GROMACS .gro file of C-alpha atoms in nm:
model
  286
    1MET     CA    1  -6.029  -2.226   4.861
    2ASN     CA    2  -5.919  -2.119   5.171
    3SER     CA    3  -6.068  -1.897   5.468
    4VAL     CA    4  -5.941  -1.526   5.302
    5SER     CA    5  -6.030  -1.658   4.994
    6ALA     CA    6  -6.324  -1.740   5.053
    7GLY     CA    7  -6.421  -1.448   5.259
    8MET     CA    8  -6.302  -1.158   5.017
    9LEU     CA    9  -6.542  -1.379   4.723
   10TYR     CA   10  -6.769  -1.319   4.989
   11LEU     CA   11  -6.728  -0.964   4.985
   12VAL     CA   12  -6.722  -0.866   4.680
   13LEU     CA   13  -7.010  -1.052   4.585
   14GLY     CA   14  -7.199  -0.846   4.861
   15ASN     CA   15  -7.079  -0.496   4.701
   16LEU     CA   16  -7.155  -0.596   4.374
   17ILE     CA   17  -7.513  -0.663   4.491
   18ALA     CA   18  -7.513  -0.379   4.740
   19VAL     CA   19  -7.465  -0.168   4.355
   20PHE     CA   20  -7.785  -0.337   4.190
   21SER     CA   21  -7.941  -0.207   4.526
   22ASP     CA   22  -7.827   0.169   4.436
   23VAL     CA   23  -7.921   0.136   4.081
   24LEU     CA   24  -8.272  -0.001   4.191
   25VAL     CA   25  -8.283   0.385   4.356
   26LYS     CA   26  -8.153   0.552   4.041
   27VAL     CA   27  -8.380   0.427   3.819
   28LEU     CA   28  -8.620   0.625   3.990
   29ASP     CA   29  -8.773   0.924   3.872
   30PRO     CA   30  -8.608   1.239   4.051
   31ASP     CA   31  -8.966   1.350   4.145
   32GLN     CA   32  -9.129   1.050   4.264
   33PRO     CA   33  -9.212   1.131   4.658
   34ILE     CA   34  -8.903   0.994   4.835
   35PHE     CA   35  -9.118   0.990   5.158
   36GLN     CA   36  -9.317   0.696   5.015
   37PHE     CA   37  -9.030   0.507   4.849
   38VAL     CA   38  -8.871   0.465   5.256
   39LEU     CA   39  -9.171   0.354   5.398
   40PHE     CA   40  -9.259   0.079   5.092
   41ARG     CA   41  -8.853  -0.048   5.197
   42GLN     CA   42  -8.936  -0.017   5.531
   43LEU     CA   43  -9.258  -0.248   5.511
   44SER     CA   44  -9.011  -0.482   5.262
   45ALA     CA   45  -8.720  -0.534   5.549
   46ALA     CA   46  -9.065  -0.564   5.819
   47LEU     CA   47  -9.196  -0.846   5.537
   48LEU     CA   48  -8.847  -1.032   5.465
   49LEU     CA   49  -8.732  -1.004   5.803
   50ALA     CA   50  -9.044  -1.122   6.014
   51PRO     CA   51  -8.967  -1.499   6.023
   52TRP     CA   52  -8.614  -1.459   6.123
   53LEU     CA   53  -8.729  -1.214   6.411
   54LEU     CA   54  -8.999  -1.423   6.561
   55TRP     CA   55  -8.743  -1.761   6.545
   56SER     CA   56  -8.509  -1.586   6.753
   57TRP     CA   57  -8.755  -1.376   6.991
   58ARG     CA   58  -8.755  -1.634   7.233
   59ARG     CA   59  -8.431  -1.670   7.313
   60HIS     CA   60  -8.328  -1.333   7.274
   61PRO     CA   61  -8.624  -1.038   7.382
   62PRO     CA   62  -8.585  -0.738   7.302
   63ILE     CA   63  -8.325  -0.453   7.505
   64ALA     CA   64  -8.204  -0.148   7.477
   65LEU     CA   65  -8.490  -0.009   7.254
   66LYS     CA   66  -8.353   0.343   7.331
   67TRP     CA   67  -8.055   0.308   7.077
   68HIS     CA   68  -8.298   0.080   6.819
   69LEU     CA   69  -8.520   0.399   6.778
   70LEU     CA   70  -8.234   0.657   6.755
   71ARG     CA   71  -8.085   0.459   6.535
   72ALA     CA   72  -8.401   0.391   6.292
   73HIS     CA   73  -8.466   0.777   6.277
   74ILE     CA   74  -8.086   0.855   6.217
   75TRP     CA   75  -8.086   0.553   5.921
   76ALA     CA   76  -8.461   0.661   5.793
   77GLY     CA   77  -8.290   1.013   5.723
   78GLY     CA   78  -8.017   0.837   5.576
   79VAL     CA   79  -8.251   0.646   5.333
   80CYS     CA   80  -8.439   0.899   5.243
   81LEU     CA   81  -8.105   1.157   5.132
   82MET     CA   82  -7.984   0.883   4.996
   83VAL     CA   83  -8.245   0.858   4.749
   84ILE     CA   84  -8.219   1.216   4.639
   85ALA     CA   85  -7.859   1.127   4.609
   86LEU     CA   86  -7.835   0.825   4.416
   87THR     CA   87  -8.133   0.979   4.155
   88GLN     CA   88  -7.964   1.295   4.093
   89LEU     CA   89  -7.502   1.233   4.130
   90PRO     CA   90  -7.420   0.971   3.903
   91LEU     CA   91  -7.400   0.646   4.074
   92ALA     CA   92  -6.953   0.672   4.108
   93THR     CA   93  -6.999   1.004   4.221
   94ALA     CA   94  -7.247   0.912   4.491
   95ASN     CA   95  -7.116   0.615   4.612
   96ALA     CA   96  -6.784   0.793   4.675
   97LEU     CA   97  -6.937   1.061   4.911
   98PHE     CA   98  -7.077   0.704   5.065
   99TYR     CA   99  -6.751   0.621   5.111
  100ALA     CA  100  -6.687   0.937   5.349
  101ALA     CA  101  -6.869   0.766   5.640
  102PRO     CA  102  -6.550   0.556   5.778
  103LEU     CA  103  -6.378   0.857   5.738
  104LEU     CA  104  -6.601   1.076   5.934
  105MET     CA  105  -6.586   0.836   6.204
  106VAL     CA  106  -6.208   0.910   6.333
  107PRO     CA  107  -6.309   1.277   6.451
  108LEU     CA  108  -6.687   1.122   6.582
  109ALA     CA  109  -6.583   0.840   6.741
  110VAL     CA  110  -6.282   1.096   6.920
  111TRP     CA  111  -6.595   1.322   7.042
  112ILE     CA  112  -6.869   1.089   7.124
  113ALA     CA  113  -6.708   0.780   7.235
  114GLY     CA  114  -6.395   0.922   7.398
  115GLU     CA  115  -6.090   0.741   7.140
  116ALA     CA  116  -5.769   0.847   7.130
  117MET     CA  117  -5.680   1.030   6.772
  118SER     CA  118  -5.389   0.853   6.649
  119ARG     CA  119  -5.147   0.932   6.384
  120GLN     CA  120  -5.262   0.745   6.182
  121LYS     CA  121  -5.613   0.814   6.186
  122VAL     CA  122  -5.536   1.134   6.169
  123LEU     CA  123  -5.341   1.121   5.808
  124THR     CA  124  -5.667   0.827   5.676
  125ALA     CA  125  -5.918   1.130   5.770
  126LEU     CA  126  -5.725   1.409   5.652
  127MET     CA  127  -5.587   1.203   5.349
  128GLY     CA  128  -5.985   1.112   5.227
  129PHE     CA  129  -6.108   1.429   5.305
  130ILE     CA  130  -5.872   1.521   5.052
  131GLY     CA  131  -6.008   1.260   4.813
  132VAL     CA  132  -6.385   1.386   4.889
  133LEU     CA  133  -6.285   1.730   4.818
  134ILE     CA  134  -6.155   1.614   4.466
  135VAL     CA  135  -6.510   1.385   4.413
  136LEU     CA  136  -6.679   1.709   4.517
  137ARG     CA  137  -6.479   1.973   4.279
  138PRO     CA  138  -6.605   2.252   4.534
  139THR     CA  139  -6.723   2.480   4.255
  140GLU     CA  140  -7.016   2.262   4.190
  141VAL     CA  141  -7.144   2.166   4.514
  142ASN     CA  142  -7.512   2.104   4.501
  143TRP     CA  143  -7.778   1.989   4.704
  144ALA     CA  144  -7.786   1.643   4.598
  145ALA     CA  145  -7.378   1.606   4.675
  146LEU     CA  146  -7.423   1.750   5.057
  147ALA     CA  147  -7.700   1.513   5.092
  148ALA     CA  148  -7.469   1.232   4.983
  149LEU     CA  149  -7.251   1.360   5.276
  150GLY     CA  150  -7.570   1.364   5.503
  151VAL     CA  151  -7.573   0.998   5.370
  152ALA     CA  152  -7.193   0.927   5.496
  153LEU     CA  153  -7.249   1.109   5.837
  154SER     CA  154  -7.633   0.914   5.938
  155LEU     CA  155  -7.368   0.583   5.857
  156ALA     CA  156  -7.133   0.758   6.104
  157LEU     CA  157  -7.327   0.844   6.386
  158ASN     CA  158  -7.526   0.455   6.335
  159ASN     CA  159  -7.205   0.273   6.364
  160LEU     CA  160  -7.077   0.431   6.654
  161LEU     CA  161  -7.437   0.404   6.790
  162ILE     CA  162  -7.391  -0.023   6.731
  163LYS     CA  163  -7.186   0.024   7.050
  164ARG     CA  164  -7.470   0.082   7.306
  165LEU     CA  165  -7.633  -0.211   7.132
  166PRO     CA  166  -7.592  -0.580   7.355
  167LEU     CA  167  -7.332  -0.810   7.152
  168GLN     CA  168  -7.574  -1.142   7.166
  169GLN     CA  169  -7.873  -0.946   7.011
  170PRO     CA  170  -7.922  -1.106   6.653
  171ILE     CA  171  -7.828  -0.951   6.336
  172ALA     CA  172  -8.192  -0.985   6.224
  173GLN     CA  173  -8.364  -0.854   6.530
  174THR     CA  174  -8.094  -0.522   6.489
  175LEU     CA  175  -8.185  -0.470   6.165
  176PHE     CA  176  -8.549  -0.488   6.174
  177PHE     CA  177  -8.585  -0.249   6.463
  178THR     CA  178  -8.373  -0.015   6.241
  179ASN     CA  179  -8.596  -0.030   5.955
  180VAL     CA  180  -8.919  -0.025   6.149
  181LEU     CA  181  -8.832   0.200   6.455
  182SER     CA  182  -8.923   0.445   6.217
  183MET     CA  183  -9.174   0.379   6.042
  184PRO     CA  184  -9.447   0.641   6.191
  185ILE     CA  185  -9.275   0.953   6.130
  186ILE     CA  186  -9.221   0.800   5.762
  187PHE     CA  187  -9.604   0.721   5.703
  188ALA     CA  188  -9.653   1.075   5.866
  189LEU     CA  189  -9.434   1.266   5.637
  190ALA     CA  190  -9.531   1.000   5.362
  191CYS     CA  191  -9.898   1.076   5.417
  192TRP     CA  192  -9.805   1.515   5.426
  193ASP     CA  193  -9.674   1.493   5.053
  194PRO     CA  194  -9.957   1.589   4.844
  195THR     CA  195  -9.854   1.334   4.612
  196PRO     CA  196 -10.138   1.037   4.565
  197TRP     CA  197  -9.966   0.709   4.620
  198GLN     CA  198  -9.742   0.624   4.376
  199TRP     CA  199  -9.798   0.154   4.406
  200HIS     CA  200  -9.563   0.097   4.143
  201LEU     CA  201  -9.275   0.216   4.410
  202LEU     CA  202  -9.333  -0.153   4.564
  203TRP     CA  203  -9.109  -0.361   4.388
  204PRO     CA  204  -8.814  -0.104   4.317
  205ALA     CA  205  -8.834  -0.130   4.678
  206PHE     CA  206  -8.871  -0.444   4.746
  207GLY     CA  207  -8.598  -0.550   4.543
  208SER     CA  208  -8.386  -0.271   4.719
  209SER     CA  209  -8.435  -0.460   5.044
  210ALA     CA  210  -8.382  -0.800   4.945
  211LEU     CA  211  -8.056  -0.715   4.771
  212ILE     CA  212  -7.933  -0.526   5.094
  213MET     CA  213  -8.061  -0.877   5.312
  214VAL     CA  214  -7.871  -1.084   5.089
  215TYR     CA  215  -7.587  -0.820   5.130
  216ALA     CA  216  -7.590  -0.815   5.487
  217GLY     CA  217  -7.549  -1.168   5.490
  218LEU     CA  218  -7.249  -1.245   5.234
  219CYS     CA  219  -7.096  -0.987   5.501
  220VAL     CA  220  -7.197  -1.242   5.814
  221LEU     CA  221  -7.038  -1.539   5.625
  222ALA     CA  222  -6.739  -1.348   5.447
  223TYR     CA  223  -6.639  -1.250   5.817
  224ARG     CA  224  -6.699  -1.553   6.019
  225LYS     CA  225  -6.459  -1.687   5.729
  226ALA     CA  226  -6.186  -1.599   5.819
  227GLU     CA  227  -6.035  -1.251   6.008
  228ALA     CA  228  -6.131  -0.872   5.946
  229SER     CA  229  -5.831  -0.724   5.911
  230LYS     CA  230  -5.740  -0.942   5.622
  231ILE     CA  231  -6.062  -0.962   5.420
  232ALA     CA  232  -6.169  -0.564   5.509
  233SER     CA  233  -6.002  -0.464   5.211
  234ALA     CA  234  -6.249  -0.625   5.001
  235GLU     CA  235  -6.524  -0.385   5.083
  236TYR     CA  236  -6.446  -0.098   4.850
  237THR     CA  237  -6.446  -0.280   4.533
  238GLY     CA  238  -6.800  -0.176   4.567
  239LEU     CA  239  -6.704   0.145   4.445
  240LEU     CA  240  -6.554   0.041   4.142
  241ALA     CA  241  -6.876  -0.205   4.149
  242ALA     CA  242  -7.010   0.164   4.075
  243VAL     CA  243  -6.802   0.296   3.827
  244VAL     CA  244  -6.818  -0.004   3.571
  245ILE     CA  245  -7.172  -0.021   3.623
  246GLY     CA  246  -7.236   0.370   3.649
  247ALA     CA  247  -7.072   0.350   3.268
  248TRP     CA  248  -7.251   0.059   3.188
  249LEU     CA  249  -7.602   0.120   3.262
  250PHE     CA  250  -7.598   0.473   3.296
  251ASP     CA  251  -7.347   0.649   3.042
  252GLU     CA  252  -7.158   0.772   3.303
  253GLN     CA  253  -6.822   0.899   3.229
  254PRO     CA  254  -6.613   0.894   3.497
  255GLY     CA  255  -6.326   1.144   3.519
  256LEU     CA  256  -5.984   1.167   3.612
  257PRO     CA  257  -6.120   1.369   3.957
  258LEU     CA  258  -6.315   1.074   3.983
  259LEU     CA  259  -6.092   0.837   3.990
  260VAL     CA  260  -5.789   0.975   4.217
  261GLY     CA  261  -6.079   1.120   4.506
  262CYS     CA  262  -6.191   0.734   4.497
  263LEU     CA  263  -5.799   0.697   4.527
  264CYS     CA  264  -5.720   0.869   4.812
  265ILE     CA  265  -6.074   0.734   4.938
  266ILE     CA  266  -6.000   0.377   4.954
  267ILE     CA  267  -5.594   0.394   4.991
  268PRO     CA  268  -5.608   0.473   5.351
  269LEU     CA  269  -5.940   0.292   5.472
  270ALA     CA  270  -5.834  -0.029   5.285
  271ALA     CA  271  -5.469   0.056   5.511
  272MET     CA  272  -5.616   0.085   5.854
  273ALA     CA  273  -5.898  -0.207   5.771
  274ARG     CA  274  -5.572  -0.397   5.713
  275LYS     CA  275  -5.401  -0.329   6.121
  276SER     CA  276  -5.713  -0.304   6.223
  277LYS     CA  277  -5.939  -0.600   6.388
  278ALA     CA  278  -6.278  -0.461   6.421
  279LYS     CA  279  -6.558  -0.524   6.136
  280PRO     CA  280  -6.586  -0.291   5.877
  281LEU     CA  281  -6.611   0.044   5.962
  282ALA     CA  282  -6.896   0.134   5.705
  283GLU     CA  283  -7.252   0.032   5.657
  284PRO     CA  284  -7.408   0.054   5.334
  285VAL     CA  285  -7.714   0.242   5.394
  286SER     CA  286  -7.869   0.137   5.019
   0.00000   0.00000   0.00000
């Protein structure tokens, strides 16, 4: 197996695993306390990442904490919205809206980072926006759909803020701070919620965090194997996996609007990824 094939295989496996992380969230009761679940996820991620953090601490002492702090709170807000979206929307619909993150990055990159706007970026954003409208079907917009778009916005902002972080900082350290620095406010919100503590949420929270760590590791392996421009389109197999797993586990029947909308989102993103030498535009919040 050559390096490109191996890289694509790692990405396909990683995105499949990420969808199963979403499944562990989707099986929750919509009335479960969101802040408790998010707090348990953060604790789980901190425990999983602590050994790597301690190993790298001496060689790479933490810096740029203000940007980590900002990213952590944006990330925490996105995870809260992700729980709402996944527990109330079909798995494939929620994932399709999450994939709007790279599309939102186009205007945000021009506004925040001062990047140049090209014809291809404009066409990609417009076609993707049409795809989002087809998936949403504006007559059926609800709070869960808006929450899913909020997830996409949080992903887009977090990805743009990565440029503010030092290149030499280990990935494990970045992931650790992203989860830990927002824990005080999430803990305060969990205590403010009058719902009694639901300790059984620890297990799906731990499982979801563990699967996302595996996804992140496979992504690192993939992009070390081959150039991003040659394999990044494999990222979008996650949306196909969400359609199949949603039909298999939750009896969701993907209609024609969902499939057409997904194609409108994926095709321009895949075309843009092939021409880009950068890493993938979206990283899953889940």
